[in-house]
mmCIF file of C-alpha atoms and ligand atoms in Angstrom:
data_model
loop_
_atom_site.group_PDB
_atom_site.id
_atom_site.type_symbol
_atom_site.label_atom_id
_atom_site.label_comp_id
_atom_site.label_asym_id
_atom_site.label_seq_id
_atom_site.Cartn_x
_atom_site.Cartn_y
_atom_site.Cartn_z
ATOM 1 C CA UNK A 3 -33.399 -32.566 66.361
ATOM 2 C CA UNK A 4 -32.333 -35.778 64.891
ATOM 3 C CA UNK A 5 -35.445 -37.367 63.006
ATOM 4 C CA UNK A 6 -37.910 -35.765 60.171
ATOM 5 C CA UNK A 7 -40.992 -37.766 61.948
ATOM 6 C CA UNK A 8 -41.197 -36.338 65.217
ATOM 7 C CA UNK A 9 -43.809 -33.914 65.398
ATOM 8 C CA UNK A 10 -42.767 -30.175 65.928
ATOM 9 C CA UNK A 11 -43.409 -27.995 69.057
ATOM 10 C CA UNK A 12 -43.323 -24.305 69.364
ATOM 11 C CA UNK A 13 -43.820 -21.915 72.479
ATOM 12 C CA UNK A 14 -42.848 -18.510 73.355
ATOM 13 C CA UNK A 15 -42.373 -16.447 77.032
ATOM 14 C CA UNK A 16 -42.355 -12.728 77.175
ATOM 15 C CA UNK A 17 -39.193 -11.664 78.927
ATOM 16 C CA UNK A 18 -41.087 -9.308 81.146
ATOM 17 C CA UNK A 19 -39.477 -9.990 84.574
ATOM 18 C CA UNK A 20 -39.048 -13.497 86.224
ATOM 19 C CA UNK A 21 -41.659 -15.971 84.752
ATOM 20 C CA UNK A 22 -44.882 -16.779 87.211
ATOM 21 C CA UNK A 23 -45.590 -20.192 88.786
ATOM 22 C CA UNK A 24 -48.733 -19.681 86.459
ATOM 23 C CA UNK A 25 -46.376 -19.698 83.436
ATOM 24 C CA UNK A 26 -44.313 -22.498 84.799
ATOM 25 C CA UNK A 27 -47.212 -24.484 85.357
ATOM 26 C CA UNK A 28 -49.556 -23.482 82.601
ATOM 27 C CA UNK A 29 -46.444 -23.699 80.038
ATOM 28 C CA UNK A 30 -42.760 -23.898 80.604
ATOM 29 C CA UNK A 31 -43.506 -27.203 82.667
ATOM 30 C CA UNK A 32 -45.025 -28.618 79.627
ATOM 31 C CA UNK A 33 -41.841 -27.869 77.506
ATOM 32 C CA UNK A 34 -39.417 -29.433 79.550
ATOM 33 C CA UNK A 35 -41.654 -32.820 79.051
ATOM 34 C CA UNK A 36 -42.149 -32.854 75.696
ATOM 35 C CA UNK A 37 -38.328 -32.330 74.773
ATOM 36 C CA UNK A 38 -38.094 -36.083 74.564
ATOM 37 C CA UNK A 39 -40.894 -37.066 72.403
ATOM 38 C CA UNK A 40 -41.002 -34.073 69.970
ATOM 39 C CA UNK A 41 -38.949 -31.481 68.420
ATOM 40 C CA UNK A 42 -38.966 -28.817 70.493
ATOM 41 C CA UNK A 43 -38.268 -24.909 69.568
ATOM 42 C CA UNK A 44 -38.821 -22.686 72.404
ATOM 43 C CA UNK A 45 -37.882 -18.744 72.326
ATOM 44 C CA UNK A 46 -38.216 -15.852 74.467
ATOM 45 C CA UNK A 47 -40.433 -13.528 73.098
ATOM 46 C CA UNK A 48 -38.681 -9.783 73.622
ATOM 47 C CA UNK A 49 -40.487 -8.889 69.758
ATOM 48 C CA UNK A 50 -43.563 -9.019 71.724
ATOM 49 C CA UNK A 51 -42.445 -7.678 75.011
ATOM 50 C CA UNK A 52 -42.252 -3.784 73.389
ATOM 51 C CA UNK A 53 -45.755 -4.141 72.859
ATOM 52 C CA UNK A 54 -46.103 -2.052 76.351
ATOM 53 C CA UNK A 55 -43.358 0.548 77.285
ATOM 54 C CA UNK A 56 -40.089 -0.986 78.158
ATOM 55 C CA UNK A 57 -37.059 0.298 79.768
ATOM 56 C CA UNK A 58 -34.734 -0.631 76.649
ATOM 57 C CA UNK A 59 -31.492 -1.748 79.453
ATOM 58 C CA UNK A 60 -34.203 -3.477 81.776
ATOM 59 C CA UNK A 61 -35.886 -5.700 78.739
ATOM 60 C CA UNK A 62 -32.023 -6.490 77.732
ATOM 61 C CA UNK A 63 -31.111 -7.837 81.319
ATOM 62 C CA UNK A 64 -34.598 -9.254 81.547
ATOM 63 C CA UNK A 65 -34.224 -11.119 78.541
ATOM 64 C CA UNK A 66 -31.124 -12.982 79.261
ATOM 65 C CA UNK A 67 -32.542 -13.945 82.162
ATOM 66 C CA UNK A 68 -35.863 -15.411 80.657
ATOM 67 C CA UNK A 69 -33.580 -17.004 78.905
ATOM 68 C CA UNK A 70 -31.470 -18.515 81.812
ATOM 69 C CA UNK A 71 -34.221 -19.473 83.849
ATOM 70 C CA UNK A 72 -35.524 -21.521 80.215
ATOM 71 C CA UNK A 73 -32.586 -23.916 80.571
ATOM 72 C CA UNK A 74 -32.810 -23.614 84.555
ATOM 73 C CA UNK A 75 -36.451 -24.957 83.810
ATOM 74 C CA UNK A 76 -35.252 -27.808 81.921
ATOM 75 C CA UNK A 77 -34.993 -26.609 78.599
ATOM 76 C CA UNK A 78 -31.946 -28.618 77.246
ATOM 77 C CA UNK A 79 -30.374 -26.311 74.295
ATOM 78 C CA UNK A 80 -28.646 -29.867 73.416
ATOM 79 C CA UNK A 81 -32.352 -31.209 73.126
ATOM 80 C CA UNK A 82 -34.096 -28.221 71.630
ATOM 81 C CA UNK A 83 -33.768 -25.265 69.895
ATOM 82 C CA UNK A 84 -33.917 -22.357 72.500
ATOM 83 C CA UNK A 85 -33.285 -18.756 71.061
ATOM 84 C CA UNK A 86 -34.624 -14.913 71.621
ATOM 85 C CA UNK A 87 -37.215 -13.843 68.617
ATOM 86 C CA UNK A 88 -35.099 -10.901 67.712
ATOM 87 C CA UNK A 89 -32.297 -12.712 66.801
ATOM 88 C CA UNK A 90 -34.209 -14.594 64.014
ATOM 89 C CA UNK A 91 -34.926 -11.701 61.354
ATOM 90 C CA UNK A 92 -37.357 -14.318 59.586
ATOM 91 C CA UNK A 93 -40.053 -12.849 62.282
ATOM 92 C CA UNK A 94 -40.187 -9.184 60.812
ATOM 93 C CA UNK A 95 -40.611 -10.960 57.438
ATOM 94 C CA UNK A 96 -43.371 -12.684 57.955
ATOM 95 C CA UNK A 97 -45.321 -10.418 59.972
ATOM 96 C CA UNK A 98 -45.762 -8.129 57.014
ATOM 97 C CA UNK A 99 -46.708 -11.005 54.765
ATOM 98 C CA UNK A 100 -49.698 -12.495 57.244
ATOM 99 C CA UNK A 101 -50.756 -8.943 58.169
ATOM 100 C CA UNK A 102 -51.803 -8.590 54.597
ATOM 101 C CA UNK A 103 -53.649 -12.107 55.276
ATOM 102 C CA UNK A 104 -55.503 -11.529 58.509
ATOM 103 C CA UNK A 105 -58.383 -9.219 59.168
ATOM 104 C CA UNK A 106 -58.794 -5.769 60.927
ATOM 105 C CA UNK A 107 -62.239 -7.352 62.556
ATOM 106 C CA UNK A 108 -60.695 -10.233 64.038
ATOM 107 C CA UNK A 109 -57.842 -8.355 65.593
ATOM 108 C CA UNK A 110 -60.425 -6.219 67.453
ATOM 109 C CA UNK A 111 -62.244 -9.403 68.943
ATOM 110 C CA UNK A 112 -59.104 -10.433 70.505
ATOM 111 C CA UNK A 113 -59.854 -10.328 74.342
ATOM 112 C CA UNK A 114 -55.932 -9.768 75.305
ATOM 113 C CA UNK A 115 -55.782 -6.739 72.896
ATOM 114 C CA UNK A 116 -59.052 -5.128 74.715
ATOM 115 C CA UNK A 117 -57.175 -5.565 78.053
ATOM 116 C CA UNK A 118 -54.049 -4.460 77.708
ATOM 117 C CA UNK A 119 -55.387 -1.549 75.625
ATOM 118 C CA UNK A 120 -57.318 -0.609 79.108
ATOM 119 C CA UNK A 121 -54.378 -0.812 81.186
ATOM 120 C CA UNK A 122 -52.396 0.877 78.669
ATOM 121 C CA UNK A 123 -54.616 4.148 77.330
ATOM 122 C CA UNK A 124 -52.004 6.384 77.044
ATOM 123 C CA UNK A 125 -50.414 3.819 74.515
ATOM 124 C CA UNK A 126 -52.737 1.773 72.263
ATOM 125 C CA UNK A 127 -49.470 1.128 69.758
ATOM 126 C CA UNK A 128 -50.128 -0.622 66.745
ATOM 127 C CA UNK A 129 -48.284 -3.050 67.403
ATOM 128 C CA UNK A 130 -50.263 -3.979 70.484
ATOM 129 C CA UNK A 131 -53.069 -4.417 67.864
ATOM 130 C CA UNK A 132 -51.282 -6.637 65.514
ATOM 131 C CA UNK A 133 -49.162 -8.435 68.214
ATOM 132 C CA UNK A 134 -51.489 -11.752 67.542
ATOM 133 C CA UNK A 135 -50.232 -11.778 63.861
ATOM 134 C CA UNK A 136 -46.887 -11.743 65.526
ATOM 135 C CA UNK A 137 -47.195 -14.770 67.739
ATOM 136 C CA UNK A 138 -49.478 -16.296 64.120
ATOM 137 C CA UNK A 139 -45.803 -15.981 62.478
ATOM 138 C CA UNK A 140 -43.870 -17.485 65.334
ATOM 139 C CA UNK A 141 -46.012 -20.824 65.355
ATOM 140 C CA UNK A 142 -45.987 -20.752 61.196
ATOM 141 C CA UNK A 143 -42.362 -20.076 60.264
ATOM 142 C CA UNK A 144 -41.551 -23.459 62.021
ATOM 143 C CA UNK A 145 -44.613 -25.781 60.076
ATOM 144 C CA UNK A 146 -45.714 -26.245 64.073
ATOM 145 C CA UNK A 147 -47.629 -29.398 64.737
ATOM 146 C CA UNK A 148 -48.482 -28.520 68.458
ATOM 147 C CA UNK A 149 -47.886 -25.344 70.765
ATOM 148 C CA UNK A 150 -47.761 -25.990 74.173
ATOM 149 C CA UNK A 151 -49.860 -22.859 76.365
ATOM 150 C CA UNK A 152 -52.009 -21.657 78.830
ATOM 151 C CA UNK A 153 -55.600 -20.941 78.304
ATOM 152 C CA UNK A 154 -55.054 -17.168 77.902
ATOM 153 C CA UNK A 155 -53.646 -18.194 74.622
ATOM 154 C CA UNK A 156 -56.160 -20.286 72.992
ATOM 155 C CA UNK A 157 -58.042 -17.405 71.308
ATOM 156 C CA UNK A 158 -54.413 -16.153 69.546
ATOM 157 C CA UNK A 159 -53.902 -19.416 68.407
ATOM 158 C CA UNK A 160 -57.542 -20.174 66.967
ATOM 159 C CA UNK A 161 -56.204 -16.921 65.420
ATOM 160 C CA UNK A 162 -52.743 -18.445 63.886
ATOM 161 C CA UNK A 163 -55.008 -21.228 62.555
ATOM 162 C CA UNK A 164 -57.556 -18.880 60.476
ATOM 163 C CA UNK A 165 -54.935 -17.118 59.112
ATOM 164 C CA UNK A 166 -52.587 -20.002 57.994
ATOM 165 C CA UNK A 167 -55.660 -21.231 56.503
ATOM 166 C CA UNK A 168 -56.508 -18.086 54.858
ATOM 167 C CA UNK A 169 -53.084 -17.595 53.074
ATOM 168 C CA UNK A 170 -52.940 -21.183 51.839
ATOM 169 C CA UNK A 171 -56.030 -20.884 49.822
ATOM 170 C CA UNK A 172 -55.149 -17.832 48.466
ATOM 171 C CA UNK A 173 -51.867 -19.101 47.597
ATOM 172 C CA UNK A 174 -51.558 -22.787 47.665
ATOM 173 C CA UNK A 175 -50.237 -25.081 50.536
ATOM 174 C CA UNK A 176 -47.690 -23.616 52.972
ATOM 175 C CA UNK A 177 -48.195 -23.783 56.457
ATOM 176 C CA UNK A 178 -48.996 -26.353 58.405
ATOM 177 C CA UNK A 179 -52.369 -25.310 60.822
ATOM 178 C CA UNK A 180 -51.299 -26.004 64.037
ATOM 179 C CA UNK A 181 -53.275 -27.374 67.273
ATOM 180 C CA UNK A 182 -53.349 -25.853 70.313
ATOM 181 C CA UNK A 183 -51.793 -28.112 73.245
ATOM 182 C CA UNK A 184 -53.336 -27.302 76.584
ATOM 183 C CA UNK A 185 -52.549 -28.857 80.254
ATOM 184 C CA UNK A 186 -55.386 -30.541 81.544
ATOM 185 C CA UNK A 187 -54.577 -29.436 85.068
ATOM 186 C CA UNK A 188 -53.029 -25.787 85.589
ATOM 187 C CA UNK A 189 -53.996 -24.458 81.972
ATOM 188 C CA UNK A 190 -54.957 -21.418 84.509
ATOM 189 C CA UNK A 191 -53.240 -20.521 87.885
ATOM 190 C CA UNK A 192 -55.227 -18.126 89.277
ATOM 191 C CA UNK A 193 -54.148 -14.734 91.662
ATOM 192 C CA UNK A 194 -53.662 -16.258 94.970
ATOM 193 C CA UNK A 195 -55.144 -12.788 96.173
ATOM 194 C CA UNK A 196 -58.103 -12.748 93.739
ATOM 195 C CA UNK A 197 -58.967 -16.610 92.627
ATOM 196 C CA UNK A 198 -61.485 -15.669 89.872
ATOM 197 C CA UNK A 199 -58.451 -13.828 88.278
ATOM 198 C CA UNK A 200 -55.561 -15.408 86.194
ATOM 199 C CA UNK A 201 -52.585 -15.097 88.375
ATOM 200 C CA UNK A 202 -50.744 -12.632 86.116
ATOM 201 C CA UNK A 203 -46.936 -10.718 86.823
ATOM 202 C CA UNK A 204 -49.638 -7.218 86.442
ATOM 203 C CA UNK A 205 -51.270 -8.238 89.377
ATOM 204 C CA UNK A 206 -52.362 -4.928 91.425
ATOM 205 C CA UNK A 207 -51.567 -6.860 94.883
ATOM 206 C CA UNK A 208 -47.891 -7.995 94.713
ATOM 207 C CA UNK A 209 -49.393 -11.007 97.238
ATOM 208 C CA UNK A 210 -51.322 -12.651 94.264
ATOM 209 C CA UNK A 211 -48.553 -13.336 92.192
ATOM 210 C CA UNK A 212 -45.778 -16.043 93.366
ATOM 211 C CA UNK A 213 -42.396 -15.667 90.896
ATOM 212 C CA UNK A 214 -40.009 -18.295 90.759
ATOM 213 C CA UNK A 215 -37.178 -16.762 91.634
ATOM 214 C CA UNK A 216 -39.247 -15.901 95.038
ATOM 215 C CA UNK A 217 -37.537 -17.230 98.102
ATOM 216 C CA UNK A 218 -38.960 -19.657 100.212
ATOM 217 C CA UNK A 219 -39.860 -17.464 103.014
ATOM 218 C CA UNK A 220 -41.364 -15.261 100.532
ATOM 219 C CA UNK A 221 -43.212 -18.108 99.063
ATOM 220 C CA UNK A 222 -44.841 -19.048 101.863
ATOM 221 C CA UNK A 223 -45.773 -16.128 103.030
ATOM 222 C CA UNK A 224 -47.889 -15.458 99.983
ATOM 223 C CA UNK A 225 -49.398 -18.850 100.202
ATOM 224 C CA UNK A 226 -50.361 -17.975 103.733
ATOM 225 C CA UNK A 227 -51.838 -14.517 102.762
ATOM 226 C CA UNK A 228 -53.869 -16.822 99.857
ATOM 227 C CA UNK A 229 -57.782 -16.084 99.733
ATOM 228 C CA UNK A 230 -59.522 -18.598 100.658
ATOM 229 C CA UNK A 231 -63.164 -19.213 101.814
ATOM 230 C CA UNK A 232 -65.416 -19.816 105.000
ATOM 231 C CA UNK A 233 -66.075 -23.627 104.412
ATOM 232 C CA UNK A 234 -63.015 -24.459 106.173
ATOM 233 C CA UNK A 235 -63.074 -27.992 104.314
ATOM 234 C CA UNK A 236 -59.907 -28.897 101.559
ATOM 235 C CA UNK A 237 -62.228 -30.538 98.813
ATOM 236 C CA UNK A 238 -61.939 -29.664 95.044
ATOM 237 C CA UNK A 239 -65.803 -27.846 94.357
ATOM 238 C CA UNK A 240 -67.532 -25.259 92.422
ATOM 239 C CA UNK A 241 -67.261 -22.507 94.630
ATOM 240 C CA UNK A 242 -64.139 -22.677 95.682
ATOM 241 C CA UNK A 243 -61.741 -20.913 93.670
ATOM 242 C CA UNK A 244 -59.211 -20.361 96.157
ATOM 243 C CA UNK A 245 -58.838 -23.366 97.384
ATOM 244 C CA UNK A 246 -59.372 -25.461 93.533
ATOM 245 C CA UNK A 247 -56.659 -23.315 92.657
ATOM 246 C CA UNK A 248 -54.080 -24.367 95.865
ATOM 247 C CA UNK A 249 -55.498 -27.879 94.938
ATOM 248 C CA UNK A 250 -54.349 -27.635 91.037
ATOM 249 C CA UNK A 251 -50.886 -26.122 92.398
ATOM 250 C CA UNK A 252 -50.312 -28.524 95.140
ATOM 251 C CA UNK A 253 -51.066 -31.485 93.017
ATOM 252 C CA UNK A 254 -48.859 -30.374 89.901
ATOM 253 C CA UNK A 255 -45.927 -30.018 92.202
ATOM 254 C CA UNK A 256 -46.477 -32.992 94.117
ATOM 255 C CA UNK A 257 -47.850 -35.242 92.083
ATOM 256 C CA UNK A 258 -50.936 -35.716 93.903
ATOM 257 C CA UNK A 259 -54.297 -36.449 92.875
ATOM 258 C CA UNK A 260 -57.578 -34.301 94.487
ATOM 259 C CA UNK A 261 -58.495 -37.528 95.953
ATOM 260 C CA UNK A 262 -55.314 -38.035 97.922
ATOM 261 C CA UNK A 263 -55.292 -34.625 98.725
ATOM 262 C CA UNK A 264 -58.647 -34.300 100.161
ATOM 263 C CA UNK A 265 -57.928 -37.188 102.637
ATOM 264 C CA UNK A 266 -54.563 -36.254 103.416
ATOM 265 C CA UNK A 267 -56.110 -32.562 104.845
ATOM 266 C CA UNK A 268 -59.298 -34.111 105.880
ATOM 267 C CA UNK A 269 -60.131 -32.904 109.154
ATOM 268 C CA UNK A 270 -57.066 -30.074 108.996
ATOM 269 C CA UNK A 271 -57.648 -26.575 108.814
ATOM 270 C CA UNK A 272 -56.716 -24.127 105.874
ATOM 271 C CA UNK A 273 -53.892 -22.736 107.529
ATOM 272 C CA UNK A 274 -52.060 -26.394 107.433
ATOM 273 C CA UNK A 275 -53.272 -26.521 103.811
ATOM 274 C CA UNK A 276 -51.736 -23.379 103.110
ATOM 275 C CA UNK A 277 -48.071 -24.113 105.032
ATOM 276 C CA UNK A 278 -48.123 -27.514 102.992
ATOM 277 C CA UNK A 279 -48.493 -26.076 99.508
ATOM 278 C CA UNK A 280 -45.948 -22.823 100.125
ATOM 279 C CA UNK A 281 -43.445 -25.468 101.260
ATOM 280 C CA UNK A 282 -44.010 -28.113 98.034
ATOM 281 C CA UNK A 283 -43.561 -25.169 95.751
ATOM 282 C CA UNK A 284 -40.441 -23.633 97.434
ATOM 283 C CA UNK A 285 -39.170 -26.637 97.905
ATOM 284 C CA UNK A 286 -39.816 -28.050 93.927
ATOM 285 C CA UNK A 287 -38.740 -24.642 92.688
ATOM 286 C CA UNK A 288 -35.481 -24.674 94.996
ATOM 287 C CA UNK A 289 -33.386 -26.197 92.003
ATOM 288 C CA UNK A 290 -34.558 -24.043 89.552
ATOM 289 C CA UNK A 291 -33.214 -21.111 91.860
ATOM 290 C CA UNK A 292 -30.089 -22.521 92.059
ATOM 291 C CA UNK A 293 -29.815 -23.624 88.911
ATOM 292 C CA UNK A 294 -30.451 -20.420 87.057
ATOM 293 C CA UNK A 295 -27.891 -18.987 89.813
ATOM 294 C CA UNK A 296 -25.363 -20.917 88.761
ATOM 295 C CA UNK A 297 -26.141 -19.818 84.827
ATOM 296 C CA UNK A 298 -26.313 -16.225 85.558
ATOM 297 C CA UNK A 299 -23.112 -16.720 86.195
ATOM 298 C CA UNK A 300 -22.080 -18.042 83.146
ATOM 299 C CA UNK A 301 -22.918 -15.471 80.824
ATOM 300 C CA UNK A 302 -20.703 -16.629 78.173
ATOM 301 C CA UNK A 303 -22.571 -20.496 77.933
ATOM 302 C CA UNK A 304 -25.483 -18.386 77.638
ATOM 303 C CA UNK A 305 -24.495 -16.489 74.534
ATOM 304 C CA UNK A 306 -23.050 -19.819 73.027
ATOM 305 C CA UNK A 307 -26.181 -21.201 73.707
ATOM 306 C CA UNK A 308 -28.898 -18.181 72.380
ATOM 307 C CA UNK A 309 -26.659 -18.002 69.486
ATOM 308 C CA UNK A 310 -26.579 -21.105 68.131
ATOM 309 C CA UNK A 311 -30.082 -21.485 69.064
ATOM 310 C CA UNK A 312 -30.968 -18.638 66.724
ATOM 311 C CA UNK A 313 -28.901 -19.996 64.447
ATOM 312 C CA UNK A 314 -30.697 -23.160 64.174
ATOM 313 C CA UNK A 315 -34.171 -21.431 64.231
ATOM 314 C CA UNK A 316 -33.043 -18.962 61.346
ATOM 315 C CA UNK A 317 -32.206 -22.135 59.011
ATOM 316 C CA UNK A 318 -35.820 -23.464 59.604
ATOM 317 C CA UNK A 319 -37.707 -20.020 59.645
ATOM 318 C CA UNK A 320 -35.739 -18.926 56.651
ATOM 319 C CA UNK A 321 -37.196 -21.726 54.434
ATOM 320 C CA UNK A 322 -40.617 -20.715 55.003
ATOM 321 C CA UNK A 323 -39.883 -17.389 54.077
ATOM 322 C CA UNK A 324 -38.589 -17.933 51.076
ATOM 323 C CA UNK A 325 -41.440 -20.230 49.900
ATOM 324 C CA UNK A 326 -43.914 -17.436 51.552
ATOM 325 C CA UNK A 327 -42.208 -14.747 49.645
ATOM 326 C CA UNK A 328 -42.409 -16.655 45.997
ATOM 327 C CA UNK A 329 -45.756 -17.084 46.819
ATOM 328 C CA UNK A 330 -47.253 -14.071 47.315
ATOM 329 C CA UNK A 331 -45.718 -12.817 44.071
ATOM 330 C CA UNK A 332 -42.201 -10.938 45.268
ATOM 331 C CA UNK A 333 -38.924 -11.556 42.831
ATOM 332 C CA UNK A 334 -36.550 -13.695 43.549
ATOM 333 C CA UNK A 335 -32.755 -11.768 43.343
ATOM 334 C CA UNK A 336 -30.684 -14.849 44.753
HETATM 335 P P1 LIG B 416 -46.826 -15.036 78.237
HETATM 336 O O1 LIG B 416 -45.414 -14.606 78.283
HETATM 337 O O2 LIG B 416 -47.872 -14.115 78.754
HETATM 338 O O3 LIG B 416 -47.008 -16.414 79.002
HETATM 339 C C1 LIG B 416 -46.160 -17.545 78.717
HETATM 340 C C2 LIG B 416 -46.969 -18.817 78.890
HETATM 341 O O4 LIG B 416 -47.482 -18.909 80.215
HETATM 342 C C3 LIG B 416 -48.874 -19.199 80.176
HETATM 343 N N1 LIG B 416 -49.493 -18.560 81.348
HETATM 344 C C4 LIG B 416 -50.278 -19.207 82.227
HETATM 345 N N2 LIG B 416 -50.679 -20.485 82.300
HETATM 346 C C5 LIG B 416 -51.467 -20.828 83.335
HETATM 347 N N3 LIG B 416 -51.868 -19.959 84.307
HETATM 348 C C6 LIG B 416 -51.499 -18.659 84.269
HETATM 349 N N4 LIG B 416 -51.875 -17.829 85.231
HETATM 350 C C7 LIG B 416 -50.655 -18.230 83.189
HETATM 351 N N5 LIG B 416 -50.102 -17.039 82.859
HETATM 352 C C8 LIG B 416 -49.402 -17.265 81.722
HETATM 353 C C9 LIG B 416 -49.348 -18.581 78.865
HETATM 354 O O5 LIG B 416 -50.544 -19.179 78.427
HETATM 355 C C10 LIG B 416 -48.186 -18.877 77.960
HETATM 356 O O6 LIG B 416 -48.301 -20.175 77.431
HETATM 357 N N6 LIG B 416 -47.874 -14.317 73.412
HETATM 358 C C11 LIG B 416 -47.321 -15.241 74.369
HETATM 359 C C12 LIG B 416 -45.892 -15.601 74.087
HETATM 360 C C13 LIG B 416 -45.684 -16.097 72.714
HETATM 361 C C14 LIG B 416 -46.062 -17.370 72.196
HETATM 362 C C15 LIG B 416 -45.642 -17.362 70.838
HETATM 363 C C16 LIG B 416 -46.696 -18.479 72.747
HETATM 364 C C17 LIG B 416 -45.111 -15.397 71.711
HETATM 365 N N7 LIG B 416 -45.069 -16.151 70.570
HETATM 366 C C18 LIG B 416 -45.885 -18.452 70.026
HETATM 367 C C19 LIG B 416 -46.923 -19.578 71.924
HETATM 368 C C20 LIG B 416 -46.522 -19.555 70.588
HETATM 369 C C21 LIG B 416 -47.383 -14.599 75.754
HETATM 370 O O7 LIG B 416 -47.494 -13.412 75.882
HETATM 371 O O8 LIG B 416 -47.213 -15.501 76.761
#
């Protein structure tokens, strides 16, 4: 984090199991890229995991290892700033102060909130409500230029920019209104089960969803269970959601374009199509295996690293809530 100029990037993970090749490709992907050109502040989002019931030792175990498989992704703590929400009190803070700046109404529109609070009837927590002002406060603390997501997250972050807009007229310049920054290829995997479906770790059919901890044999055997259709051509076409989507993921991972992958299965069946893009995912996900292997077994790096990284991120956050704080009227004791 060496120059003022470079722009800054923020993006969050949930630390709800082992991240999806929908969030590797859709997002963490992305991150490991733009390390070089921007400053980059990733974190692993546990504040937002306890929106649903959590099994308080399982989210602790699963967090450290969102967090390994971060760095296993690419995520260079030397590079960035990679730490675990919690850690950075600055996100409490500022909840509070943009709740009182965003709007009952456009909570309810939120299309992630009506889903969840389907799934979930038997728990429709607040905080599942207001969990969009959450994420709001995670992009502002840090005066975000871009954050890096999938499409699931555009509407939240349209969100983040009404209300950043909202509290500096009432109050006067403060945050900066960030931009979303959105793949143009794999801004949605889809459920390899149920292609008109993001693919999604709550996935009814375990077969939809690849992780990427999966093994290859595992891998591939998904891929070959994928649902497909009766054309029995490999072309990228309205129509074809289950094979557009094995398209988008086989050309992501190899670096193909639709063009070059359309002749290189013309004349083939689905079933090669299907071997060949289980094999280039296990296969490009192999060192991430190993590598967050080899970190799980270094649980003391880890800590050095998550600590200084919250470290880092409290310095930044801290300054925003300070300014935030005179601004809205609250005495200064320091
Ligand atoms: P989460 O944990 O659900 O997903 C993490 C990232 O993965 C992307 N993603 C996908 N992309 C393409 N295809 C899919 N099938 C797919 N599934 C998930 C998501 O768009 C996301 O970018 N609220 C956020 C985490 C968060 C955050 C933030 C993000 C918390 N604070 C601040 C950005 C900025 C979430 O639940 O993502």
């Amino acid at each position: 984090m060496e120059t003022q100029e470079k722009k800054i990037i923020l993006s969050g993970i949930q630390p709800t199991g082992t991240f999806t090749l929908g969030n590797y490709i859709g997002a963490v992907r992305n991150w490991n890229k733009l390390q070089e050109e921007f400053n980059c502040i990733y974190m692993i989002a546990d504040m937002h995991a306890i929106t649903v019931r959590q099994d308080p030792a399982k989210l602790r175990q699963n967090t450290v290892q969102a967090y390994a498989l971060l760095l296993a992704c690419g995520i260079d703590p030397e590079k960035s700033i990679a730490f675990i929400q919690s850690h950075n009190k600055c996100h409490a803070e500022i909840n509070w102060v943009l709740s009182c700046s965003t709007q009952f109404g456009e909570l309810s529109r939120m299309t992630q909130f009506k889903a969840k609070s389907e799934k979930h009837p038997d728990d429709i927590n607040a905080g599942l409500f207001t969990y969009p002002v959450l994420m709001a406060g995670d992009i502002l603390l840090y005066q975000s230029d871009l954050v890096p997501v999938g499409v699931d997250q555009k509407q939240h972050l349209e969100l983040a920019r009404n209300v950043a807009q909202r509290f500096n007229q009432r109050y006067g310049e403060l945050f900066k209104v960030p931009e979303p920054y959105i793949p143009e290829v794999g801004a949605k995997v889809m459920s390899l089960q149920d292609p008109t479906a993001k693919m999604s770790k709550s996935d009814d059919n375990p077969n939809g969803c690849i992780y990427i901890l999966d093994d290859k044999d595992t891998i591939i055997r998904k891929f070959k269970k994928a649902v497909t259709d009766s054309e029995a051509v490999v072309r990228y076409a309205e129509g074809k959601d289950g094979i557009n989507n094995l398209m988008t993921i086989y050309s992501v991972v190899t670096g193909k374009s639709f063009e070059d992958i359309e002749k290189e299965f013309d004349g083939k069946g689905y079933g090669d199509f299907k071997l060949a893009v289980g094999e280039a995912v296990a296969d490009h996900l192999e060192p991430v295996r190993s590598e967050f292997d080899r970190l799980m077994n270094d649980k003391a790096y880890l800590k050095e690293c998550y600590t200084k990284g919250a470290e880092m991120a409290g310095r930044i956050a801290q300054k925003t809530v300070s300014k935030a704080y005179r601004k809205v009227g609250f005495v200064d004791f320091r």
